[in-house]
Amino acid sequence: MKKFIVACNNGVATSQTIASKVQDMLDTRGVSAKVEAVDIRSIDTYLASADAYICIIAPDHEFNIPVINGVAFLTGVGEEEELQKLIDIANS
C-alpha cells in the first residue's frame, strides 16, 4: 500500500483536513493508499517511507519523491488533476 504524507508550517489542523479529504477521495474511488498528516518539524523522518508528499506551501528544496499541490484540496482549483497524480502513484 502506498503512503502519502501531508504537512504544513502552521501545525497539523490544515494538514489533517487535507489528509482526511484526500483519504476519503481515494477510498471513494477504490484506491488503496494511506494518507497521513505529519508534523513539519519531523518531515524528514516521514519522507523516507512516503511515496508522495502533499505540500501545502511551496517547497524550498527538491524532494526524492513526487510533490503534490495540497492547496488544490483546500480551494478545489486543480483538485482533480492533483488527485489523479496520487491515483497514478498509488497504482504504480
Short mmCIF file of N, CA and C in Angstrom, two decimals:
data_model
loop_
_atom_site.label_atom_id
_atom_site.label_comp_id
_atom_site.label_asym_id
_atom_site.label_seq_id
_atom_site.Cartn_x
_atom_site.Cartn_y
_atom_site.Cartn_z
N MET A 1 0.85 -1.18 0.00
CA MET A 1 0.00 0.00 0.00
C MET A 1 0.89 1.24 0.00
N LYS A 2 0.57 2.17 -0.87
CA LYS A 2 1.33 3.42 -0.97
C LYS A 2 0.98 4.33 0.20
N LYS A 3 1.96 5.16 0.57
CA LYS A 3 1.78 6.08 1.69
C LYS A 3 2.05 7.51 1.22
N PHE A 4 1.09 8.39 1.51
CA PHE A 4 1.21 9.80 1.17
C PHE A 4 1.22 10.60 2.47
N ILE A 5 2.11 11.58 2.56
CA ILE A 5 2.14 12.42 3.76
C ILE A 5 1.73 13.85 3.41
N VAL A 6 1.15 14.51 4.40
CA VAL A 6 0.72 15.90 4.26
C VAL A 6 1.34 16.68 5.42
N ALA A 7 1.92 17.83 5.12
CA ALA A 7 2.49 18.66 6.18
C ALA A 7 2.42 20.13 5.76
N CYS A 8 2.28 20.99 6.77
CA CYS A 8 2.34 22.42 6.52
C CYS A 8 3.08 23.08 7.67
N ASN A 9 3.42 24.32 7.52
CA ASN A 9 4.18 25.03 8.55
C ASN A 9 3.33 25.54 9.70
N ASN A 10 2.02 25.46 9.58
CA ASN A 10 1.14 26.06 10.58
C ASN A 10 0.57 25.07 11.58
N GLY A 11 1.21 23.94 11.78
CA GLY A 11 0.67 22.94 12.69
C GLY A 11 0.02 21.81 11.93
N VAL A 12 -0.92 21.12 12.57
CA VAL A 12 -1.48 19.94 11.92
C VAL A 12 -2.95 20.09 11.52
N ALA A 13 -3.61 21.17 11.87
CA ALA A 13 -5.05 21.29 11.57
C ALA A 13 -5.30 21.28 10.06
N THR A 14 -4.60 22.10 9.32
CA THR A 14 -4.79 22.14 7.87
C THR A 14 -4.33 20.83 7.25
N SER A 15 -3.20 20.32 7.72
CA SER A 15 -2.69 19.05 7.21
C SER A 15 -3.69 17.93 7.43
N GLN A 16 -4.28 17.89 8.62
CA GLN A 16 -5.25 16.84 8.93
C GLN A 16 -6.50 16.97 8.07
N THR A 17 -6.94 18.20 7.84
CA THR A 17 -8.11 18.43 6.99
C THR A 17 -7.87 17.90 5.58
N ILE A 18 -6.71 18.22 5.03
CA ILE A 18 -6.39 17.75 3.69
C ILE A 18 -6.19 16.24 3.67
N ALA A 19 -5.50 15.71 4.66
CA ALA A 19 -5.28 14.26 4.72
C ALA A 19 -6.60 13.50 4.75
N SER A 20 -7.54 13.97 5.56
CA SER A 20 -8.85 13.31 5.65
C SER A 20 -9.60 13.40 4.32
N LYS A 21 -9.56 14.57 3.71
CA LYS A 21 -10.26 14.77 2.44
C LYS A 21 -9.68 13.87 1.35
N VAL A 22 -8.35 13.86 1.24
CA VAL A 22 -7.71 13.04 0.22
C VAL A 22 -7.97 11.56 0.48
N GLN A 23 -7.89 11.15 1.74
CA GLN A 23 -8.15 9.74 2.06
C GLN A 23 -9.56 9.35 1.64
N ASP A 24 -10.54 10.21 1.93
CA ASP A 24 -11.93 9.94 1.53
C ASP A 24 -12.07 9.86 0.01
N MET A 25 -11.40 10.77 -0.69
CA MET A 25 -11.48 10.78 -2.15
C MET A 25 -10.87 9.51 -2.74
N LEU A 26 -9.76 9.07 -2.20
CA LEU A 26 -9.12 7.85 -2.68
C LEU A 26 -9.98 6.63 -2.35
N ASP A 27 -10.50 6.58 -1.12
CA ASP A 27 -11.35 5.46 -0.71
C ASP A 27 -12.58 5.35 -1.60
N THR A 28 -13.20 6.49 -1.89
CA THR A 28 -14.40 6.51 -2.74
C THR A 28 -14.11 5.94 -4.12
N ARG A 29 -12.90 6.14 -4.59
CA ARG A 29 -12.51 5.65 -5.92
C ARG A 29 -11.89 4.26 -5.87
N GLY A 30 -11.88 3.66 -4.68
CA GLY A 30 -11.35 2.30 -4.54
C GLY A 30 -9.83 2.22 -4.65
N VAL A 31 -9.15 3.31 -4.35
CA VAL A 31 -7.69 3.35 -4.42
C VAL A 31 -7.12 3.01 -3.05
N SER A 32 -6.23 2.04 -3.03
CA SER A 32 -5.62 1.59 -1.78
C SER A 32 -4.37 2.43 -1.50
N ALA A 33 -4.47 3.31 -0.52
CA ALA A 33 -3.36 4.15 -0.11
C ALA A 33 -3.65 4.69 1.29
N LYS A 34 -2.59 5.04 1.99
CA LYS A 34 -2.74 5.63 3.32
C LYS A 34 -2.26 7.08 3.24
N VAL A 35 -3.08 8.00 3.76
CA VAL A 35 -2.74 9.42 3.78
C VAL A 35 -2.59 9.83 5.23
N GLU A 36 -1.46 10.43 5.56
CA GLU A 36 -1.17 10.75 6.95
C GLU A 36 -0.70 12.19 7.09
N ALA A 37 -1.28 12.92 8.05
CA ALA A 37 -0.83 14.27 8.39
C ALA A 37 0.34 14.14 9.36
N VAL A 38 1.41 14.88 9.10
CA VAL A 38 2.60 14.80 9.95
C VAL A 38 3.06 16.20 10.34
N ASP A 39 3.86 16.24 11.38
CA ASP A 39 4.43 17.49 11.87
C ASP A 39 5.59 17.90 10.95
N ILE A 40 5.56 19.11 10.46
CA ILE A 40 6.58 19.59 9.53
C ILE A 40 7.98 19.51 10.13
N ARG A 41 8.10 19.63 11.44
CA ARG A 41 9.42 19.60 12.08
C ARG A 41 10.09 18.24 11.98
N SER A 42 9.30 17.20 11.78
CA SER A 42 9.88 15.86 11.67
C SER A 42 9.63 15.25 10.29
N ILE A 43 9.42 16.10 9.31
CA ILE A 43 9.06 15.60 7.98
C ILE A 43 10.12 14.70 7.37
N ASP A 44 11.40 14.99 7.62
CA ASP A 44 12.45 14.17 7.03
C ASP A 44 12.33 12.71 7.45
N THR A 45 11.89 12.47 8.65
CA THR A 45 11.68 11.11 9.13
C THR A 45 10.59 10.42 8.32
N TYR A 46 9.53 11.13 8.03
CA TYR A 46 8.40 10.56 7.29
C TYR A 46 8.67 10.43 5.79
N LEU A 47 9.46 11.33 5.24
CA LEU A 47 9.75 11.29 3.81
C LEU A 47 10.43 9.99 3.40
N ALA A 48 11.22 9.43 4.29
CA ALA A 48 11.96 8.20 3.97
C ALA A 48 11.04 7.03 3.63
N SER A 49 9.82 7.04 4.18
CA SER A 49 8.91 5.91 3.94
C SER A 49 7.67 6.31 3.13
N ALA A 50 7.66 7.54 2.61
CA ALA A 50 6.49 8.02 1.86
C ALA A 50 6.69 7.86 0.36
N ASP A 51 5.57 7.73 -0.35
CA ASP A 51 5.59 7.62 -1.80
C ASP A 51 5.29 8.95 -2.48
N ALA A 52 4.71 9.90 -1.73
CA ALA A 52 4.46 11.25 -2.25
C ALA A 52 4.25 12.19 -1.07
N TYR A 53 4.55 13.45 -1.30
CA TYR A 53 4.40 14.49 -0.29
C TYR A 53 3.36 15.49 -0.80
N ILE A 54 2.26 15.62 -0.07
CA ILE A 54 1.22 16.59 -0.39
C ILE A 54 1.59 17.86 0.36
N CYS A 55 2.09 18.84 -0.38
CA CYS A 55 2.69 20.04 0.20
C CYS A 55 1.69 21.20 0.16
N ILE A 56 1.55 21.88 1.27
CA ILE A 56 0.60 22.98 1.36
C ILE A 56 1.26 24.32 1.05
N ILE A 57 2.55 24.41 1.30
CA ILE A 57 3.29 25.62 0.94
C ILE A 57 4.34 25.23 -0.10
N ALA A 58 4.80 26.20 -0.86
CA ALA A 58 5.80 25.90 -1.88
C ALA A 58 7.07 25.39 -1.21
N PRO A 59 7.56 24.23 -1.64
CA PRO A 59 8.77 23.69 -1.02
C PRO A 59 9.98 24.56 -1.33
N ASP A 60 10.90 24.64 -0.38
CA ASP A 60 12.10 25.45 -0.58
C ASP A 60 13.27 24.62 -1.10
N HIS A 61 13.05 23.33 -1.31
CA HIS A 61 14.07 22.48 -1.92
C HIS A 61 13.40 21.28 -2.59
N GLU A 62 14.17 20.51 -3.32
CA GLU A 62 13.61 19.36 -4.02
C GLU A 62 13.57 18.14 -3.12
N PHE A 63 12.64 17.25 -3.43
CA PHE A 63 12.49 16.01 -2.68
C PHE A 63 12.72 14.83 -3.62
N ASN A 64 13.01 13.68 -3.05
CA ASN A 64 13.24 12.47 -3.84
C ASN A 64 11.95 11.74 -4.19
N ILE A 65 10.82 12.31 -3.81
CA ILE A 65 9.52 11.72 -4.10
C ILE A 65 8.65 12.79 -4.76
N PRO A 66 7.59 12.38 -5.44
CA PRO A 66 6.70 13.38 -6.06
C PRO A 66 6.09 14.32 -5.03
N VAL A 67 5.99 15.59 -5.40
CA VAL A 67 5.36 16.60 -4.55
C VAL A 67 4.05 17.00 -5.21
N ILE A 68 2.97 16.89 -4.44
CA ILE A 68 1.61 17.18 -4.92
C ILE A 68 1.16 18.51 -4.32
N ASN A 69 0.48 19.33 -5.10
CA ASN A 69 -0.03 20.62 -4.64
C ASN A 69 -1.21 20.43 -3.70
N GLY A 70 -0.98 20.58 -2.41
CA GLY A 70 -2.03 20.39 -1.41
C GLY A 70 -3.05 21.51 -1.38
N VAL A 71 -2.68 22.70 -1.84
CA VAL A 71 -3.61 23.83 -1.85
C VAL A 71 -4.83 23.51 -2.72
N ALA A 72 -4.62 22.70 -3.74
CA ALA A 72 -5.74 22.33 -4.62
C ALA A 72 -6.86 21.66 -3.84
N PHE A 73 -6.52 20.93 -2.78
CA PHE A 73 -7.54 20.25 -1.98
C PHE A 73 -8.23 21.18 -0.99
N LEU A 74 -7.67 22.37 -0.80
CA LEU A 74 -8.32 23.40 0.02
C LEU A 74 -9.24 24.26 -0.82
N THR A 75 -8.77 24.63 -2.01
CA THR A 75 -9.51 25.58 -2.85
C THR A 75 -10.40 24.90 -3.89
N GLY A 76 -10.06 23.66 -4.23
CA GLY A 76 -10.80 22.96 -5.28
C GLY A 76 -10.24 23.23 -6.67
N VAL A 77 -9.37 24.23 -6.80
CA VAL A 77 -8.79 24.58 -8.09
C VAL A 77 -7.66 23.59 -8.40
N GLY A 78 -7.84 22.80 -9.44
CA GLY A 78 -6.85 21.81 -9.82
C GLY A 78 -6.91 20.54 -9.00
N GLU A 79 -7.96 20.40 -8.22
CA GLU A 79 -8.08 19.26 -7.30
C GLU A 79 -8.08 17.92 -8.03
N GLU A 80 -8.86 17.79 -9.09
CA GLU A 80 -8.94 16.52 -9.81
C GLU A 80 -7.59 16.15 -10.44
N GLU A 81 -6.89 17.14 -10.94
CA GLU A 81 -5.58 16.89 -11.54
C GLU A 81 -4.59 16.37 -10.49
N GLU A 82 -4.57 17.01 -9.33
CA GLU A 82 -3.66 16.57 -8.26
C GLU A 82 -4.07 15.21 -7.72
N LEU A 83 -5.37 14.98 -7.61
CA LEU A 83 -5.85 13.68 -7.16
C LEU A 83 -5.44 12.59 -8.15
N GLN A 84 -5.53 12.87 -9.43
CA GLN A 84 -5.14 11.88 -10.44
C GLN A 84 -3.66 11.53 -10.31
N LYS A 85 -2.84 12.50 -9.98
CA LYS A 85 -1.41 12.22 -9.77
C LYS A 85 -1.24 11.21 -8.64
N LEU A 86 -2.00 11.39 -7.55
CA LEU A 86 -1.93 10.46 -6.42
C LEU A 86 -2.43 9.07 -6.83
N ILE A 87 -3.51 9.04 -7.58
CA ILE A 87 -4.05 7.75 -8.04
C ILE A 87 -3.03 7.04 -8.91
N ASP A 88 -2.38 7.77 -9.80
CA ASP A 88 -1.36 7.17 -10.66
C ASP A 88 -0.21 6.60 -9.83
N ILE A 89 0.21 7.34 -8.81
CA ILE A 89 1.29 6.86 -7.93
C ILE A 89 0.83 5.62 -7.17
N ALA A 90 -0.38 5.66 -6.65
CA ALA A 90 -0.91 4.53 -5.88
C ALA A 90 -1.01 3.27 -6.73
N ASN A 91 -1.31 3.44 -8.00
CA ASN A 91 -1.49 2.29 -8.89
C ASN A 91 -0.20 1.85 -9.58
N SER A 92 0.90 2.56 -9.29
CA SER A 92 2.17 2.20 -9.96
C SER A 92 2.89 1.09 -9.23
#
